[in-house]
Short mmCIF file of C-alpha atoms in Angstrom, two decimals:
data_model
loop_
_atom_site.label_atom_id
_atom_site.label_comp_id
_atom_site.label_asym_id
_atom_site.label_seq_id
_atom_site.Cartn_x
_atom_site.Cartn_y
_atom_site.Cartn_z
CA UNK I 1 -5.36 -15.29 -0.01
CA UNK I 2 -2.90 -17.47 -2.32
CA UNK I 3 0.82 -16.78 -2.06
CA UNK I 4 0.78 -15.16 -5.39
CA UNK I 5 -1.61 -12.45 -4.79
CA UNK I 6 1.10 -11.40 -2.45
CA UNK I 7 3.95 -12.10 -3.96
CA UNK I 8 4.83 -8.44 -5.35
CA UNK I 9 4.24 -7.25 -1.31
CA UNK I 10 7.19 -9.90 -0.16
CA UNK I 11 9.66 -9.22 -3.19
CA UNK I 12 8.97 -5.58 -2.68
CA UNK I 13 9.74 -6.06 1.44
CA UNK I 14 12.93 -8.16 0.72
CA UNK I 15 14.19 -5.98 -1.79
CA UNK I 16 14.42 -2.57 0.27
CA UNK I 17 15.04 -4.94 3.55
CA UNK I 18 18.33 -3.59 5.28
CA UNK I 19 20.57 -6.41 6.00
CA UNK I 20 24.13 -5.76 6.37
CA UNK I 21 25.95 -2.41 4.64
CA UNK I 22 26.99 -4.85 1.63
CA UNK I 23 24.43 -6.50 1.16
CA UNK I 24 21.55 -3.32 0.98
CA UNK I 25 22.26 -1.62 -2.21
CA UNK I 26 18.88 -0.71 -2.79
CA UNK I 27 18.51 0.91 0.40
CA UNK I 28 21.06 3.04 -0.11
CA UNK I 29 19.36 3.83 -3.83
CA UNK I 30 16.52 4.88 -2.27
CA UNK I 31 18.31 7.38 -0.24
CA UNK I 32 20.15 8.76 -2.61
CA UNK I 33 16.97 9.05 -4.94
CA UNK I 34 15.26 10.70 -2.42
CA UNK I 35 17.80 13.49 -1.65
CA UNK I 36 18.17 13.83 -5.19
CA UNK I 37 14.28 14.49 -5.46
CA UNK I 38 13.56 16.15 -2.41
CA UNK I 39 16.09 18.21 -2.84
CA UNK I 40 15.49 19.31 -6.52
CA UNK I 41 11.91 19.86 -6.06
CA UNK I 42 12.60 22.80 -2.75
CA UNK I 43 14.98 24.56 -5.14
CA UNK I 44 12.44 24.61 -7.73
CA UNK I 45 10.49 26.52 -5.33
CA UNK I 46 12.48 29.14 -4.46
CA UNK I 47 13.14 30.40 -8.48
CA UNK I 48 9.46 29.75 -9.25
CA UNK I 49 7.32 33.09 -9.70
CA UNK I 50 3.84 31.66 -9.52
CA UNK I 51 2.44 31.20 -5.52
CA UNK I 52 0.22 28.42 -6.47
CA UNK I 53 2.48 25.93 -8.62
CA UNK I 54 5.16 26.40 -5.20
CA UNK I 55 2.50 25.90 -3.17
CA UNK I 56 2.01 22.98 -5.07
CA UNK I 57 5.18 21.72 -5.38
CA UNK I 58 6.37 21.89 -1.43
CA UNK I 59 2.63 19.45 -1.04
CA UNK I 60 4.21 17.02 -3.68
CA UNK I 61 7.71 17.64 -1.22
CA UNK I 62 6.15 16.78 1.57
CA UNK I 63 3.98 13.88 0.55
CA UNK I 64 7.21 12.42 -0.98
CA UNK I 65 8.70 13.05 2.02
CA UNK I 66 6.53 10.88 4.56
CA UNK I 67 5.94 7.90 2.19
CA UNK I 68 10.03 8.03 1.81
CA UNK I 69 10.07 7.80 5.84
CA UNK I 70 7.59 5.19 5.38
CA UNK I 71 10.12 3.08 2.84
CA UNK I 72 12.79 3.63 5.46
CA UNK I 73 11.15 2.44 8.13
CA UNK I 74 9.96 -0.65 6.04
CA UNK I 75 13.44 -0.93 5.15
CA UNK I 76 15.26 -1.18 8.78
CA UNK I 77 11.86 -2.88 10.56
CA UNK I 78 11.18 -5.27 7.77
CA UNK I 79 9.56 -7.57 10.51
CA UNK I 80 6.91 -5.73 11.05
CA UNK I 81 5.32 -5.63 7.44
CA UNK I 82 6.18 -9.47 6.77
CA UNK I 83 3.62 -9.93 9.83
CA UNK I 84 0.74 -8.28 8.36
CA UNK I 85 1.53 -10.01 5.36
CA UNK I 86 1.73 -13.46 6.61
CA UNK I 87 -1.80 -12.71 8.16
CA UNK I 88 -3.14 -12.19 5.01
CA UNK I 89 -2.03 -15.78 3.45
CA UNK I 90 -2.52 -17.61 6.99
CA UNK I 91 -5.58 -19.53 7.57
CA UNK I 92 -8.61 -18.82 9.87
CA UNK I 93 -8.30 -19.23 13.49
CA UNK I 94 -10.61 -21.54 13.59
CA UNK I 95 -10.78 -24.93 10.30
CA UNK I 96 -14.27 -24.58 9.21
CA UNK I 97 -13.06 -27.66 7.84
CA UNK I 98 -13.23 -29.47 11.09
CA UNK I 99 -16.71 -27.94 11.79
CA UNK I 100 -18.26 -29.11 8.74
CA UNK I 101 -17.08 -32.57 8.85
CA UNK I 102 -17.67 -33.50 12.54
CA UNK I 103 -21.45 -32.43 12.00
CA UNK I 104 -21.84 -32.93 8.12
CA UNK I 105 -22.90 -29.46 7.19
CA UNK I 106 -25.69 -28.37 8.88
CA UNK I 107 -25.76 -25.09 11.16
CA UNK I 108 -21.97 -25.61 11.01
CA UNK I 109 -22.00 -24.45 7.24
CA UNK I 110 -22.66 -21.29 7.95
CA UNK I 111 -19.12 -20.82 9.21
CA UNK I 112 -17.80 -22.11 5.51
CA UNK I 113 -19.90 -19.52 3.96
CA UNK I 114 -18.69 -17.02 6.73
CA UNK I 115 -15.13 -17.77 5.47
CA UNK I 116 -15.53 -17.32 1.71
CA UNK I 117 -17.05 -14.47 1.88
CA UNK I 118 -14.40 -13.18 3.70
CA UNK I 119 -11.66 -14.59 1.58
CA UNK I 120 -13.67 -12.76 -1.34
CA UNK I 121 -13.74 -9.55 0.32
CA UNK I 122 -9.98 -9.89 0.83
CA UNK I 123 -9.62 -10.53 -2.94
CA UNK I 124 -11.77 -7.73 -4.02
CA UNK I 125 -10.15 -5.09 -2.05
CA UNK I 126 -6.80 -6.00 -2.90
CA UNK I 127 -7.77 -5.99 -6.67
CA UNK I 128 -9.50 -2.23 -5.75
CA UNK I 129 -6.32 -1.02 -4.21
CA UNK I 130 -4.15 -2.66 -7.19
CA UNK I 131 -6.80 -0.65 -9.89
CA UNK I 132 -6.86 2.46 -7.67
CA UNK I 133 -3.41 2.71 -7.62
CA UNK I 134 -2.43 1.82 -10.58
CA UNK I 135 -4.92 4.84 -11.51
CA UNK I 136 -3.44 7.48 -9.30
CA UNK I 137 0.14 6.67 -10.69
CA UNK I 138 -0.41 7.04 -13.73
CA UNK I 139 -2.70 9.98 -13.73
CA UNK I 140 0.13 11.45 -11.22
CA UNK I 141 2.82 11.16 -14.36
CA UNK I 142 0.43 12.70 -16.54
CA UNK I 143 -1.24 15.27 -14.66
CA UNK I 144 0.58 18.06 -16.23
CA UNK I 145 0.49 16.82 -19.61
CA UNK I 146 -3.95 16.60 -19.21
CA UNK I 147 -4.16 19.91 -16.91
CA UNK I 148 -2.51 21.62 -20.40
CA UNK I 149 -4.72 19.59 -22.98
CA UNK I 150 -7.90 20.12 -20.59
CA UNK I 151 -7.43 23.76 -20.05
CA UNK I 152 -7.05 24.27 -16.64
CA UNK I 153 -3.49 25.89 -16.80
CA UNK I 154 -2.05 28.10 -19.25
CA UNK I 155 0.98 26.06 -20.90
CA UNK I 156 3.97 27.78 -20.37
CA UNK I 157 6.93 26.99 -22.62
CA UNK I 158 9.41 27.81 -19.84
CA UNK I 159 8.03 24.88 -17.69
CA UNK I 160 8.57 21.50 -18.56
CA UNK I 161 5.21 19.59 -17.95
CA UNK I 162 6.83 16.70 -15.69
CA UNK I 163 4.82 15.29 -12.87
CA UNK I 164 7.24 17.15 -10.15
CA UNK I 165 8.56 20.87 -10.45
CA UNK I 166 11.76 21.05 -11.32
CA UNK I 167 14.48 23.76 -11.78
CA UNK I 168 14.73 24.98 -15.24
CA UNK I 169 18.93 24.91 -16.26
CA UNK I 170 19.61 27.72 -19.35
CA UNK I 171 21.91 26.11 -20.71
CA UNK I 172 20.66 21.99 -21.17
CA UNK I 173 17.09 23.85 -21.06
CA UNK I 174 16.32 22.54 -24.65
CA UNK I 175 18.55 19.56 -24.46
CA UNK I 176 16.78 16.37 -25.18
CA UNK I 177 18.51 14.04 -23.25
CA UNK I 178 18.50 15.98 -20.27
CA UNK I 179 14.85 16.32 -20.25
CA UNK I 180 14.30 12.17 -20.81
CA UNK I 181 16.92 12.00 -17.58
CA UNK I 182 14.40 14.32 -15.76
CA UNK I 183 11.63 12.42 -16.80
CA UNK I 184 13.21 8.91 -16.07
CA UNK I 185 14.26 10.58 -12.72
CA UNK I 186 10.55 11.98 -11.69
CA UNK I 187 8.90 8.26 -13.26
CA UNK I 188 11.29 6.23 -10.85
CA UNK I 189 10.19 8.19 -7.79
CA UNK I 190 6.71 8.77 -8.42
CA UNK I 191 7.07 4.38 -9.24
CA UNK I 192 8.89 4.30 -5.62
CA UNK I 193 6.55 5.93 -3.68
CA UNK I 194 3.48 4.91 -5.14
CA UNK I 195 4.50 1.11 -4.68
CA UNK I 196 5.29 1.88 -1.22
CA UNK I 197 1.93 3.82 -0.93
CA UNK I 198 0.17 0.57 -1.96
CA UNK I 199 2.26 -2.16 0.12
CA UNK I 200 1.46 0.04 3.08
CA UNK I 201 -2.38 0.38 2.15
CA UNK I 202 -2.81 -3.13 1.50
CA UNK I 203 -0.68 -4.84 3.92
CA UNK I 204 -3.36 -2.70 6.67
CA UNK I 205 -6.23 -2.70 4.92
CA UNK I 206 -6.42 -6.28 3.89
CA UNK I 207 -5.12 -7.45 7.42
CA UNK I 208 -7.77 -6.17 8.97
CA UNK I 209 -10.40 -7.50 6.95
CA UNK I 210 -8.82 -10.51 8.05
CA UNK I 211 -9.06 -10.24 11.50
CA UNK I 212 -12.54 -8.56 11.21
CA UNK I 213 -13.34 -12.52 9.83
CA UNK I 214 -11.93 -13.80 13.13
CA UNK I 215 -13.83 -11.68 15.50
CA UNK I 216 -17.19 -12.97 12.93
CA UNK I 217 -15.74 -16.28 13.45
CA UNK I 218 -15.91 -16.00 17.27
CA UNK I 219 -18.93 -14.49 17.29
CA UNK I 220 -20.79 -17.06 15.05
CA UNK I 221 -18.92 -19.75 17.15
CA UNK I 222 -20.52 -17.87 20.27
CA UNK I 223 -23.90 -17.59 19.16
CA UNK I 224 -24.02 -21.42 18.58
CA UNK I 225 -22.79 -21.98 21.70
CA UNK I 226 -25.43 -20.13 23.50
CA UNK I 227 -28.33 -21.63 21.50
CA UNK I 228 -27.13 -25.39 21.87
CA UNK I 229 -26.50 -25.07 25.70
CA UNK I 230 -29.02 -22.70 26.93
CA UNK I 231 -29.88 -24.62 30.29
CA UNK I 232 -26.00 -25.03 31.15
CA UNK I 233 -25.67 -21.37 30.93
CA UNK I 234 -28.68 -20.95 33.23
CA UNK I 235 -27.47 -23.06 35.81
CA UNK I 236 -24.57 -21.86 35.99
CA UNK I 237 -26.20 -18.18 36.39
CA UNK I 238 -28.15 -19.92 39.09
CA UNK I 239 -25.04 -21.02 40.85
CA UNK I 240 -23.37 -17.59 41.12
CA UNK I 241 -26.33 -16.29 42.72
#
């Protein structure tokens, strides 16, 4: 895959990247945001009256919860994700290059054909992933706002219909400004974690599909092997009994 397809995965790997206390501002942002969030969305459990909206809320908790581990431990073991990364924009094991132009095509060309498809099956799920979660983000931030168009829950003009619960204040309960800081609040984490829900889903799911192409690679290479020495491998079955 070209270096700009992941380009967003490296800035995104450098930017949280602890380095020295500093020089990791954003790391520490991302702490802070997440006590802030965590910690606002448990105490909107314990004053809310309805089971299934708390029930609701300590899922969103929790899920926020492991993908903020997740950023953490991105953030401290930065190593780790540049690898699977750099597997994604590294080349084949083997040059198919080489292959082709020793014996001008042929048999040989199958391995070229082996290796684009692969390198389009990389591109297609990484565009799949970028769609799908582009998709869940933004339905995420507007769940609320469709479940009350749609139906499915009763609005309530005592809960504000942002995409995490959140305790309801008396007094700045109608203040405008407070409500954009909520919303700017709940739109920058649901932003954080979903981008670190799709580094970590494409930084695995690509990788493998790269090193699924190796093992073909092998296996094609193999196969050839067999069929153009057949009688070596006999003899040498012959020998060993």
């Amino acid at each position: 895959i070209r270096m700009e397809d992941t380009q967003f995965l490296r800035k995104y790997i450098h930017l949280f990247q602890y380095d020295k206390p500093y020089n990791s501002i954003p790391f520490y942002l991302v702490l802070l945001l997440a006590g802030v969030s965590l910690s606002n969305i448990c105490l909107a459990t314990t004053s809310e009256q309805t089971v299934e909206i708390s029930l609701e809320a300590l899922k969103d908790a929790f899920s926020a919860f492991l993908l903020y581990s997740c950023l953490i431990e991105h953030s401290l073991n930065p190593h780790r994700a540049l690898r699977l990364v750099e597997l994604i924009e590294d080349e084949f094991l083997v040059d198919e290059n080489e292959f082709v132009k020793e014996s001008g095509g042929g048999k040989w060309g199958e391995l070229n054909k082996l290796h684009n498809k692969t390198k389009q099956d990389m591109r297609k799920k990484f565009r799949y992933i970028t769609i799908a979660q582009l998709f869940i983000c933004f339905g995420y931030y507007l769940k609320n706002f469709l479940n009350y168009l749609l139906g499915i829950r009763a609005y309530d003009k005592n809960q504000w219909p942002t995409p995490f619960l959140y305790p309801k204040p008396e007094s700045q309960f109608q203040s405008t400004t407070f409500i954009m800081y909520v919303y700017a609040l709940h739109a920058l984490t649901l932003s954080t974690i979903c981008s670190e829900g799709y580094v970590m889903l494409t930084t695995v799911c690509v990788s493998t599909e790269r090193v699924l192409g190796d093992f073909q690679t092998l296996y094609l290479l193999l196969d050839n092997f067999s069929k153009d020495y057949p009688d070596e491998e006999k003899s040498v079955d012959a020998q060993q009994i």
